[in-house]
CSV table of N, CA and C in Angstrom, one decimal:
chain,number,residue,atom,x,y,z
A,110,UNK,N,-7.1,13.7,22.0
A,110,UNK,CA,-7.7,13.7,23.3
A,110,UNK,C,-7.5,12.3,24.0
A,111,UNK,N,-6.9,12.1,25.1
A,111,UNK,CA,-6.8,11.1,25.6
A,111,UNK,C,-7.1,11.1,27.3
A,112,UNK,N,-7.8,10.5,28.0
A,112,UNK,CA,-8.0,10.6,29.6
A,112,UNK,C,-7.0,10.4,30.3
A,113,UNK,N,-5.8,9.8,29.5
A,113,UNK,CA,-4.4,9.4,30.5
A,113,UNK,C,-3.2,10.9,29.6
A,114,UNK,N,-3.5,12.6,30.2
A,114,UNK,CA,-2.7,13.2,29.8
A,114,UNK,C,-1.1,12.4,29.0
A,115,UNK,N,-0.3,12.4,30.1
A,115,UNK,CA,1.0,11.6,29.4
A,115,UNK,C,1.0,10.8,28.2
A,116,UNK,N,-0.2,9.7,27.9
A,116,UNK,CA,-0.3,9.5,26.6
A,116,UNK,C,0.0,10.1,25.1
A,117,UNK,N,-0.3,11.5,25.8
A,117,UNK,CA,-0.7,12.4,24.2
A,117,UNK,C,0.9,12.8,23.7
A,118,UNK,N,0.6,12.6,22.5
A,118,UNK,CA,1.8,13.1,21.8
A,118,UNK,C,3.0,12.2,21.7
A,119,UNK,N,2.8,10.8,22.5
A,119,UNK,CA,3.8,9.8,22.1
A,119,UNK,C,3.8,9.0,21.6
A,120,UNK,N,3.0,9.4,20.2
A,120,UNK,CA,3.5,8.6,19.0
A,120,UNK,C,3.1,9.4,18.0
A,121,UNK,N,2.6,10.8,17.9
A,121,UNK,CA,2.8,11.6,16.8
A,121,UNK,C,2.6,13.0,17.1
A,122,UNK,N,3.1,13.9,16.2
A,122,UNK,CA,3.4,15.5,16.5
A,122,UNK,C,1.7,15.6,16.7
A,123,UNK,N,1.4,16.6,17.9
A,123,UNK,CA,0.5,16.9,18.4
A,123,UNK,C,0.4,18.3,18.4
A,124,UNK,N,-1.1,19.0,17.5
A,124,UNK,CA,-1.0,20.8,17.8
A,124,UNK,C,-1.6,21.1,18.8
A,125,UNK,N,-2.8,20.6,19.4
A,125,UNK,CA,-3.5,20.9,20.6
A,125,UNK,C,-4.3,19.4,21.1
A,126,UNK,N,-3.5,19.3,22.3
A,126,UNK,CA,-3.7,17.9,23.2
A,126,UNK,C,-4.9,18.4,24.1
A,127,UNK,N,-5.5,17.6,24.5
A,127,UNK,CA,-7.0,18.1,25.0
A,127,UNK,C,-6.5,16.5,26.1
A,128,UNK,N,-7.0,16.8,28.0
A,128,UNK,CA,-6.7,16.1,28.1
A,128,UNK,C,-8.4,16.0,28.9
A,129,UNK,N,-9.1,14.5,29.1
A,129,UNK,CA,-10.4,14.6,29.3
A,129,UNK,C,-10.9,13.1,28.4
A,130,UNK,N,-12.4,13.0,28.8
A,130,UNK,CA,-13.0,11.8,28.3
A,130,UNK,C,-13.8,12.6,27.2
A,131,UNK,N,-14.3,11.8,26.0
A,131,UNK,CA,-14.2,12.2,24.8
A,131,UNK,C,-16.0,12.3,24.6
A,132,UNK,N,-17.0,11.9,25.6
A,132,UNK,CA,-18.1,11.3,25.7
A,132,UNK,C,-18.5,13.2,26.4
A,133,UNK,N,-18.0,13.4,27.4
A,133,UNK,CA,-18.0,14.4,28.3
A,133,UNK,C,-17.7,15.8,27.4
A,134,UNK,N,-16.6,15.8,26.7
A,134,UNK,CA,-15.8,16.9,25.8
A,134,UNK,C,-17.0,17.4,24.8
A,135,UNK,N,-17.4,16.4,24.2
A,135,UNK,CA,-18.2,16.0,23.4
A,135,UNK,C,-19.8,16.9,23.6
A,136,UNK,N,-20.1,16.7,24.8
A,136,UNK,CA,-21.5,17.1,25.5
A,136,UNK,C,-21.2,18.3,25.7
A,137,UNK,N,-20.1,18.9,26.2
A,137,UNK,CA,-20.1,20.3,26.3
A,137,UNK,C,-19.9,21.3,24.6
A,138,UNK,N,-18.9,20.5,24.0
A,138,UNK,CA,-19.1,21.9,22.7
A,138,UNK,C,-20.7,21.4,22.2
A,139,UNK,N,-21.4,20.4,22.0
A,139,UNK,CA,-22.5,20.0,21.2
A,139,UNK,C,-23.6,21.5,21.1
A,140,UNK,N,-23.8,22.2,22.1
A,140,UNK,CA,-24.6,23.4,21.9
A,140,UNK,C,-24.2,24.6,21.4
A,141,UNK,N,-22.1,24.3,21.0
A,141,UNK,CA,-21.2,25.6,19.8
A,141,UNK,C,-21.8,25.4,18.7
A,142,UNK,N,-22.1,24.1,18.7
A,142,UNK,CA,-22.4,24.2,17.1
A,142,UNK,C,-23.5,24.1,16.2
A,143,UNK,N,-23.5,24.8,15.0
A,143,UNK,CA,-24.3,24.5,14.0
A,143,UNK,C,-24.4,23.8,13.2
A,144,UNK,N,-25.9,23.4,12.9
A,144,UNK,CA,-25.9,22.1,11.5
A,144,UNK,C,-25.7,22.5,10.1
A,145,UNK,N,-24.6,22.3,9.3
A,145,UNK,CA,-24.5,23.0,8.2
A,145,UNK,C,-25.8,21.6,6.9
A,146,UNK,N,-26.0,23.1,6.0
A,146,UNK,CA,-27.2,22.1,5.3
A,146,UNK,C,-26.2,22.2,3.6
A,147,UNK,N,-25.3,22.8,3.8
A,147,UNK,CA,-24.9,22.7,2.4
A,147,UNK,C,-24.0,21.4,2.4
A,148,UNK,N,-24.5,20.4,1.4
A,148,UNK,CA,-23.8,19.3,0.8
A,148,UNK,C,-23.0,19.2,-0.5
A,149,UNK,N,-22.5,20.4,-0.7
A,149,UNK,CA,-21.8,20.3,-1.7
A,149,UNK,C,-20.2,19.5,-1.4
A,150,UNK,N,-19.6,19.6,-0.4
A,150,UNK,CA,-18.6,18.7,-0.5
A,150,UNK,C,-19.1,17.1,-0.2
A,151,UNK,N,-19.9,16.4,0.0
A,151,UNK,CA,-20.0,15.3,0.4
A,151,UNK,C,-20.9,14.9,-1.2
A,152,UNK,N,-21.3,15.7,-1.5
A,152,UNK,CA,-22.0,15.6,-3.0
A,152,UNK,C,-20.6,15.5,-4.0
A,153,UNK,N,-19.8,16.1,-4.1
A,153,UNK,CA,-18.9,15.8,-5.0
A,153,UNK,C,-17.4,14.8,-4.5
A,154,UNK,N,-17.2,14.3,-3.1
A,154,UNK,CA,-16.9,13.2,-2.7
A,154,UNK,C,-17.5,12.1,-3.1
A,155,UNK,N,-18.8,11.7,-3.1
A,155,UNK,CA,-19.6,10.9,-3.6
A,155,UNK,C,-19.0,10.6,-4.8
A,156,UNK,N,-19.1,11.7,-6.0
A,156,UNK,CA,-19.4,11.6,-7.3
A,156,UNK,C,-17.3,11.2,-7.8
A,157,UNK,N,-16.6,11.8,-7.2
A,157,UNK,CA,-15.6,11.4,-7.3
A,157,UNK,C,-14.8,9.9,-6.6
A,158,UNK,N,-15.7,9.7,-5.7
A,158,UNK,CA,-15.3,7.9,-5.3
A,158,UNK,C,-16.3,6.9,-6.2
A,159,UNK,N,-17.6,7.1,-7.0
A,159,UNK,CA,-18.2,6.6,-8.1
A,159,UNK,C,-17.4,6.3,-9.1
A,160,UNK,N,-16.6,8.0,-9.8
A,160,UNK,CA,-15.7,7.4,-10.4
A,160,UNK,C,-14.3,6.9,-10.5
A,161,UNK,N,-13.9,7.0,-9.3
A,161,UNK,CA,-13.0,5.6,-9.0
A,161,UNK,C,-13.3,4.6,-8.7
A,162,UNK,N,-14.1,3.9,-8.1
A,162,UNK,CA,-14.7,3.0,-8.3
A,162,UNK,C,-15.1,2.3,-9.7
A,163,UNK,N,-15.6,3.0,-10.5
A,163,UNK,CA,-15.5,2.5,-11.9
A,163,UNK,C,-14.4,1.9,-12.7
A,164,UNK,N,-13.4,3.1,-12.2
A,164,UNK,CA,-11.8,2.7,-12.7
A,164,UNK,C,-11.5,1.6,-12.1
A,165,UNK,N,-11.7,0.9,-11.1
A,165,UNK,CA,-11.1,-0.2,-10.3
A,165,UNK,C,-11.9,-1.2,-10.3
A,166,UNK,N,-13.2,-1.2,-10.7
A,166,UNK,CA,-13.7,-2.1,-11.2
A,166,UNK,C,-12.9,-2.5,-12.7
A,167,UNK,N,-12.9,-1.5,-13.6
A,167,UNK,CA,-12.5,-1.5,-14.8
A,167,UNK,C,-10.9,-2.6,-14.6
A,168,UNK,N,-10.6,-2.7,-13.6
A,168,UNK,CA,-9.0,-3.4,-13.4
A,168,UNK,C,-9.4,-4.8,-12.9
A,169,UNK,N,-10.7,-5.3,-12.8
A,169,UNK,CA,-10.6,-6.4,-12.4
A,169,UNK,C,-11.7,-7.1,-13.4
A,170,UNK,N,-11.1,-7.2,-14.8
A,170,UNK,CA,-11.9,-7.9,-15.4
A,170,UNK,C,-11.1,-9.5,-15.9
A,171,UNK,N,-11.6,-10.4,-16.3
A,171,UNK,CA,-10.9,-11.3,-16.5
A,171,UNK,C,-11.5,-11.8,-18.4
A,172,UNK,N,-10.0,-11.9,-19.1
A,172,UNK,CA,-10.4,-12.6,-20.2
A,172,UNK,C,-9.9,-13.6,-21.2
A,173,UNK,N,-10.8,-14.3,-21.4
A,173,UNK,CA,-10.9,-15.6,-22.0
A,173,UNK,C,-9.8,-15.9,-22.7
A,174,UNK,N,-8.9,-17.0,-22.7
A,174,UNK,CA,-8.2,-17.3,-23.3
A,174,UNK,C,-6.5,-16.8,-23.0
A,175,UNK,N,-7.2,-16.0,-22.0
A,175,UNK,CA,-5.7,-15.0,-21.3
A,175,UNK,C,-4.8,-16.0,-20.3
A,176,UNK,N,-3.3,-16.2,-20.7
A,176,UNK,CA,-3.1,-17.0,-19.8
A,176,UNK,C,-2.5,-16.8,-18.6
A,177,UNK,N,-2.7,-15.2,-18.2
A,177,UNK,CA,-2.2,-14.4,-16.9
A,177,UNK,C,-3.5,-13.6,-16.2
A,178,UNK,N,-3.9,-14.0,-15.2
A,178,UNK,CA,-5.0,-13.4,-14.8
A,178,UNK,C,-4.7,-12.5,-13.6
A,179,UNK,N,-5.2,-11.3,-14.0
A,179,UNK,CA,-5.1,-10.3,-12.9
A,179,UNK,C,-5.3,-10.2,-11.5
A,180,UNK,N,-4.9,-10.1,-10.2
A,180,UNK,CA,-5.0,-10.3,-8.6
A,180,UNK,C,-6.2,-9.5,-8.6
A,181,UNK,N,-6.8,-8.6,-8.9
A,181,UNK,CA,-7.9,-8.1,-8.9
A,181,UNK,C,-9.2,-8.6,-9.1
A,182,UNK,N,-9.0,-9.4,-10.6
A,182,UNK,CA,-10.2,-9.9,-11.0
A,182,UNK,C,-10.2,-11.6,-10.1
A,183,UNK,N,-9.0,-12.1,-9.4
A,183,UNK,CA,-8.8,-13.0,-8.7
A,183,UNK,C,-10.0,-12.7,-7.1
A,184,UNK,N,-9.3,-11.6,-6.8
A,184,UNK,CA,-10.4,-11.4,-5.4
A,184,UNK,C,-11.7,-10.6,-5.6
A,185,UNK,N,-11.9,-10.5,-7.2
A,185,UNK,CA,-13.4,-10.0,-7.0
A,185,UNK,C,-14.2,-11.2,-7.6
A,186,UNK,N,-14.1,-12.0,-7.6
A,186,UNK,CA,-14.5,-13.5,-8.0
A,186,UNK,C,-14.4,-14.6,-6.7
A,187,UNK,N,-13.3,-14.4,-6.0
A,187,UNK,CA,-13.5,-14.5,-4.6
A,187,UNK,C,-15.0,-13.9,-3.8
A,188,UNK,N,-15.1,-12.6,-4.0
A,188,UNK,CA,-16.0,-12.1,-3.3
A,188,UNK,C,-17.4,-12.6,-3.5
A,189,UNK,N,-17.1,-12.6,-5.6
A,189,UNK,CA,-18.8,-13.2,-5.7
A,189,UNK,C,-19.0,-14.4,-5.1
A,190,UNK,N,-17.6,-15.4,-5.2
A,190,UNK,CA,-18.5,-16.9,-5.0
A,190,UNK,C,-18.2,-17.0,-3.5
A,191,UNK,N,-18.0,-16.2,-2.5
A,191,UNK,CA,-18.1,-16.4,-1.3
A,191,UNK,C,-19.5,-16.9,-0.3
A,192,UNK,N,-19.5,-17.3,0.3
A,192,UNK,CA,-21.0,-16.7,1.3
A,192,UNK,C,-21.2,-15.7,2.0
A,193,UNK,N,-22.5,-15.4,1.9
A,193,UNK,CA,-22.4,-14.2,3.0
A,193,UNK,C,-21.6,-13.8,4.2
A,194,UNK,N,-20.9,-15.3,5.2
A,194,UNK,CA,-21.0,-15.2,6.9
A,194,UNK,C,-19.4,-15.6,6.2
A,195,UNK,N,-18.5,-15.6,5.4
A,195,UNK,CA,-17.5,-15.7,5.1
A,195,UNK,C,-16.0,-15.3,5.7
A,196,UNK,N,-15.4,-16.0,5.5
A,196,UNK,CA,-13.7,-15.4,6.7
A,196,UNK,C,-13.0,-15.2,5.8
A,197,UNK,N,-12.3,-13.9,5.8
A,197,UNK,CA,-11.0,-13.5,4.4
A,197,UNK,C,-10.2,-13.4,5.6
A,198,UNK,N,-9.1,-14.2,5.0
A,198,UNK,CA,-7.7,-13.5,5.9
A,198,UNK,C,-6.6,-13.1,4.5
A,199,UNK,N,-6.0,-12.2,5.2
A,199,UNK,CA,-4.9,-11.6,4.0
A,199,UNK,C,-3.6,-11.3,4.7
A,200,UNK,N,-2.3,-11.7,3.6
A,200,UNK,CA,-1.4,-10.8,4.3
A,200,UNK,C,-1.2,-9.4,4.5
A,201,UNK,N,-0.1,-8.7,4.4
A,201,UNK,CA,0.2,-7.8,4.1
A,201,UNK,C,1.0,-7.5,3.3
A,202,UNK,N,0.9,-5.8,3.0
A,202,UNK,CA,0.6,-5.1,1.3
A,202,UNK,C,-0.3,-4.9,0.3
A,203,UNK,N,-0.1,-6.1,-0.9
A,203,UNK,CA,-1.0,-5.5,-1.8
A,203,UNK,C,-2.0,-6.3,-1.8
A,204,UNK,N,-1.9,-7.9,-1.1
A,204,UNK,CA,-3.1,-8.4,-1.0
A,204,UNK,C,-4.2,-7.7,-0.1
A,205,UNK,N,-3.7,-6.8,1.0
A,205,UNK,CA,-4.5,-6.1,1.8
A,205,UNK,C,-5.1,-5.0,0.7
A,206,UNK,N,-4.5,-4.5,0.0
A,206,UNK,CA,-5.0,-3.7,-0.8
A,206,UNK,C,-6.2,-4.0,-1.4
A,207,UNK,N,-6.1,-5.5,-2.1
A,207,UNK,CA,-7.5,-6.4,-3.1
A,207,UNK,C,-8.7,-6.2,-2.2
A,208,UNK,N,-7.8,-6.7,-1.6
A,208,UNK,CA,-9.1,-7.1,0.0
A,208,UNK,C,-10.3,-6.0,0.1
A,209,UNK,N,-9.4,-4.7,0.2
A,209,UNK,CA,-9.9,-3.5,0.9
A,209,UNK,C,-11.0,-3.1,-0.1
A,210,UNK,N,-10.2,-3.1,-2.0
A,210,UNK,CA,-11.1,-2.9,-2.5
A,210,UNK,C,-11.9,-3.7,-3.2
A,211,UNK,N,-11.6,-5.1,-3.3
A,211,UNK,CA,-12.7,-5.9,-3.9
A,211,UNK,C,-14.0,-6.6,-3.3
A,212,UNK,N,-13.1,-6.8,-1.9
A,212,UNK,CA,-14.4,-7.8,-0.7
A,212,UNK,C,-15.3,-7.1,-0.6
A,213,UNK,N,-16.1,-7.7,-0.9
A,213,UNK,CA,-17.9,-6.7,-0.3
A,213,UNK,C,-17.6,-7.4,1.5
A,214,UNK,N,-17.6,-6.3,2.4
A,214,UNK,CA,-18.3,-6.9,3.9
A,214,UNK,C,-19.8,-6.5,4.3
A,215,UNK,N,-20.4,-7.3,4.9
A,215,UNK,CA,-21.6,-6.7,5.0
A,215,UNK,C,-22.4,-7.2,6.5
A,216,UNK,N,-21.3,-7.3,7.2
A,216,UNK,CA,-21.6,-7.4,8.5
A,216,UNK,C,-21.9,-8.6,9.4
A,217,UNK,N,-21.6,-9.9,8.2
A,217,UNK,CA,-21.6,-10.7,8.3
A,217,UNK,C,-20.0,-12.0,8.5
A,218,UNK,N,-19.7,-11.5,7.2
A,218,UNK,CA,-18.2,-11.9,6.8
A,218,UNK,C,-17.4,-10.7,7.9
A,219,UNK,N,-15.7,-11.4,8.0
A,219,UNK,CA,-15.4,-11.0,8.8
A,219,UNK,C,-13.7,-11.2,7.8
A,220,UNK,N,-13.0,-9.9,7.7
A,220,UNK,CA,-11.1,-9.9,7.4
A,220,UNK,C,-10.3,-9.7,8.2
A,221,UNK,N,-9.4,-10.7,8.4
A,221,UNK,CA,-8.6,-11.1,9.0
A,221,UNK,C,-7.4,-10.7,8.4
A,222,UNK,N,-6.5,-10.0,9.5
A,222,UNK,CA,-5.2,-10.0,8.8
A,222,UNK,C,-4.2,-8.8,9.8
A,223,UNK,N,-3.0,-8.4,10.2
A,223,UNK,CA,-2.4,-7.6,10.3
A,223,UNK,C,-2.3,-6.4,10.5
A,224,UNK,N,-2.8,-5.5,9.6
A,224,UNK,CA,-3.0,-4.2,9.4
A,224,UNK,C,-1.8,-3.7,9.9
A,225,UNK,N,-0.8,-4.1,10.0
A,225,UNK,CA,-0.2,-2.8,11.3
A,225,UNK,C,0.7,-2.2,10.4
A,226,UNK,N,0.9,-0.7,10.3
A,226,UNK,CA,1.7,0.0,9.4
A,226,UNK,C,3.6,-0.6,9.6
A,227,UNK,N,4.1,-0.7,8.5
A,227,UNK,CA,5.5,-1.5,8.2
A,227,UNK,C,5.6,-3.0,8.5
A,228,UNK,N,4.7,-3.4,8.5
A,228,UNK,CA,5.0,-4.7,9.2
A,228,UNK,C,5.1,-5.4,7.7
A,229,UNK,N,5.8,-6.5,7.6
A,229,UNK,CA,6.2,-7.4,6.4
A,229,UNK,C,5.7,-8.7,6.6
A,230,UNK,N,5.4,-9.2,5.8
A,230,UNK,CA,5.0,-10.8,5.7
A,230,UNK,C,5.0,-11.2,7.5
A,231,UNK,N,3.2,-11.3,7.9
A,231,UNK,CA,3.3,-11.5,9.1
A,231,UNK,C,3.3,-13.2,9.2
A,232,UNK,N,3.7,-14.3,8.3
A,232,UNK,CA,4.6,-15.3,8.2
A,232,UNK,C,3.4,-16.5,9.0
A,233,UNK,N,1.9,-15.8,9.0
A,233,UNK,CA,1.2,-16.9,9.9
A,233,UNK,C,0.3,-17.9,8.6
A,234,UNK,N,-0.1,-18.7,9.3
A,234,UNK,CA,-0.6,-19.4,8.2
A,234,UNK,C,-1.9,-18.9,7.9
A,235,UNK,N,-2.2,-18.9,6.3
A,235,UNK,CA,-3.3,-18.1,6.1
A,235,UNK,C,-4.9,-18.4,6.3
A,236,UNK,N,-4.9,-19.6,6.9
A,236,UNK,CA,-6.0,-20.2,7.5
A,236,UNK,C,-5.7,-21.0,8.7
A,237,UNK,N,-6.0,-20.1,9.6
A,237,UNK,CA,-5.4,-20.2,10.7
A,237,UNK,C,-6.3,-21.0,12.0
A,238,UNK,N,-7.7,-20.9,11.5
A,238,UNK,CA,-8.9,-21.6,12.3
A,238,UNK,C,-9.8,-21.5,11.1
A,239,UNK,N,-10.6,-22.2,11.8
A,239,UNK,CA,-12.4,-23.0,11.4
A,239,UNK,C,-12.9,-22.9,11.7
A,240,UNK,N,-14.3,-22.6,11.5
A,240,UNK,CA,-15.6,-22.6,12.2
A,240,UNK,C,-16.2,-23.2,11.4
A,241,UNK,N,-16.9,-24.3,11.7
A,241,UNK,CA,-18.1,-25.0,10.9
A,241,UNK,C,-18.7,-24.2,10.1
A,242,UNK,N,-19.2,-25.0,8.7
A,242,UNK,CA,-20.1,-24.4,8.2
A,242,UNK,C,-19.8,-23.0,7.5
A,243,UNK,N,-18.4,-22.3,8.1
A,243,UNK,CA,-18.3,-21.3,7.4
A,243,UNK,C,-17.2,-21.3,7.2
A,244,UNK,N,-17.1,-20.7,5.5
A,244,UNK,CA,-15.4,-21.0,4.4
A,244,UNK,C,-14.9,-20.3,4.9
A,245,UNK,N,-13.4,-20.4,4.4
A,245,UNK,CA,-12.3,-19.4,4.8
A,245,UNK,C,-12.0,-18.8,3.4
A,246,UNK,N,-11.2,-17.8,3.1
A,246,UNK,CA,-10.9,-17.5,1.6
A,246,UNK,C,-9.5,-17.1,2.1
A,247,UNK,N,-8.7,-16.7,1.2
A,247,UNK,CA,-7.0,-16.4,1.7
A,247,UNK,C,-7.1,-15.8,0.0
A,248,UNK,N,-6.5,-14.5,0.5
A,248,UNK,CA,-6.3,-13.6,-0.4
A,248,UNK,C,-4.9,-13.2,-0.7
């Protein structure tokens, strides 16, 4: 759905283009529908991102005496000794990947970094500003 028709469809296969403001579109189906009360798919979403989450925790452990330490247990040790109001910047790939799954954000801290799908080493420096009082971390 896009309010500028010509937009739609030029940048991916499109099955049904709706052209219109999304706020408005929105207000009119709101009285098609019904409230569904069965939670069984969001109940076993849950229980299946639990146990991934376990697994990926399970990959970021760090141990003693080891003289190769895993990028995982690198940015989940990052996260703990961060502060709250903290700045992560990351490149791109797999450090974005650590990022995604190790950084706790909580609305405070804020990640920095690229995102854009194919893009390669966006080549900037990884601490790129300052704000007083609040660290930067590079992942």
């Amino acid at each position: 759905m896009d309010i500028r028709g010509e937009q739609i469809g030029r940048r991916t296969k499109v099955d049904l283009g709706l052209v219109g403001d999304v706020k408005t579109t929105l207000r009119a189906l709101l009285p098609n529908l019904t409230e569904k009360t069965d939670d069984g798919h969001l109940s076993a979403s849950i229980q299946h991102y639990q146990k991934a989450r376990t697994a990926l925790d399970d990959l970021a452990v760090g141990e003693t005496g080891q003289k190769s330490i895993h990028p995982q247990y690198v940015a989940k040790v990052i996260n703990e000794l961060a502060g709250k109001d903290a700045i992560f910047t990351c490149d791109v790939g797999t450090p974005t990947i650590w990022a995604a799954r190790y950084l706790t954000m909580n609305g405070e801290r804020r990640l920095l970094g690229s995102f854009s799908h194919g893009s390669m080493a966006s080549a900037r420096r990884p601490l790129s500003f300052r704000v007083p009082r609040r660290p930067e971390h590079c992942c």
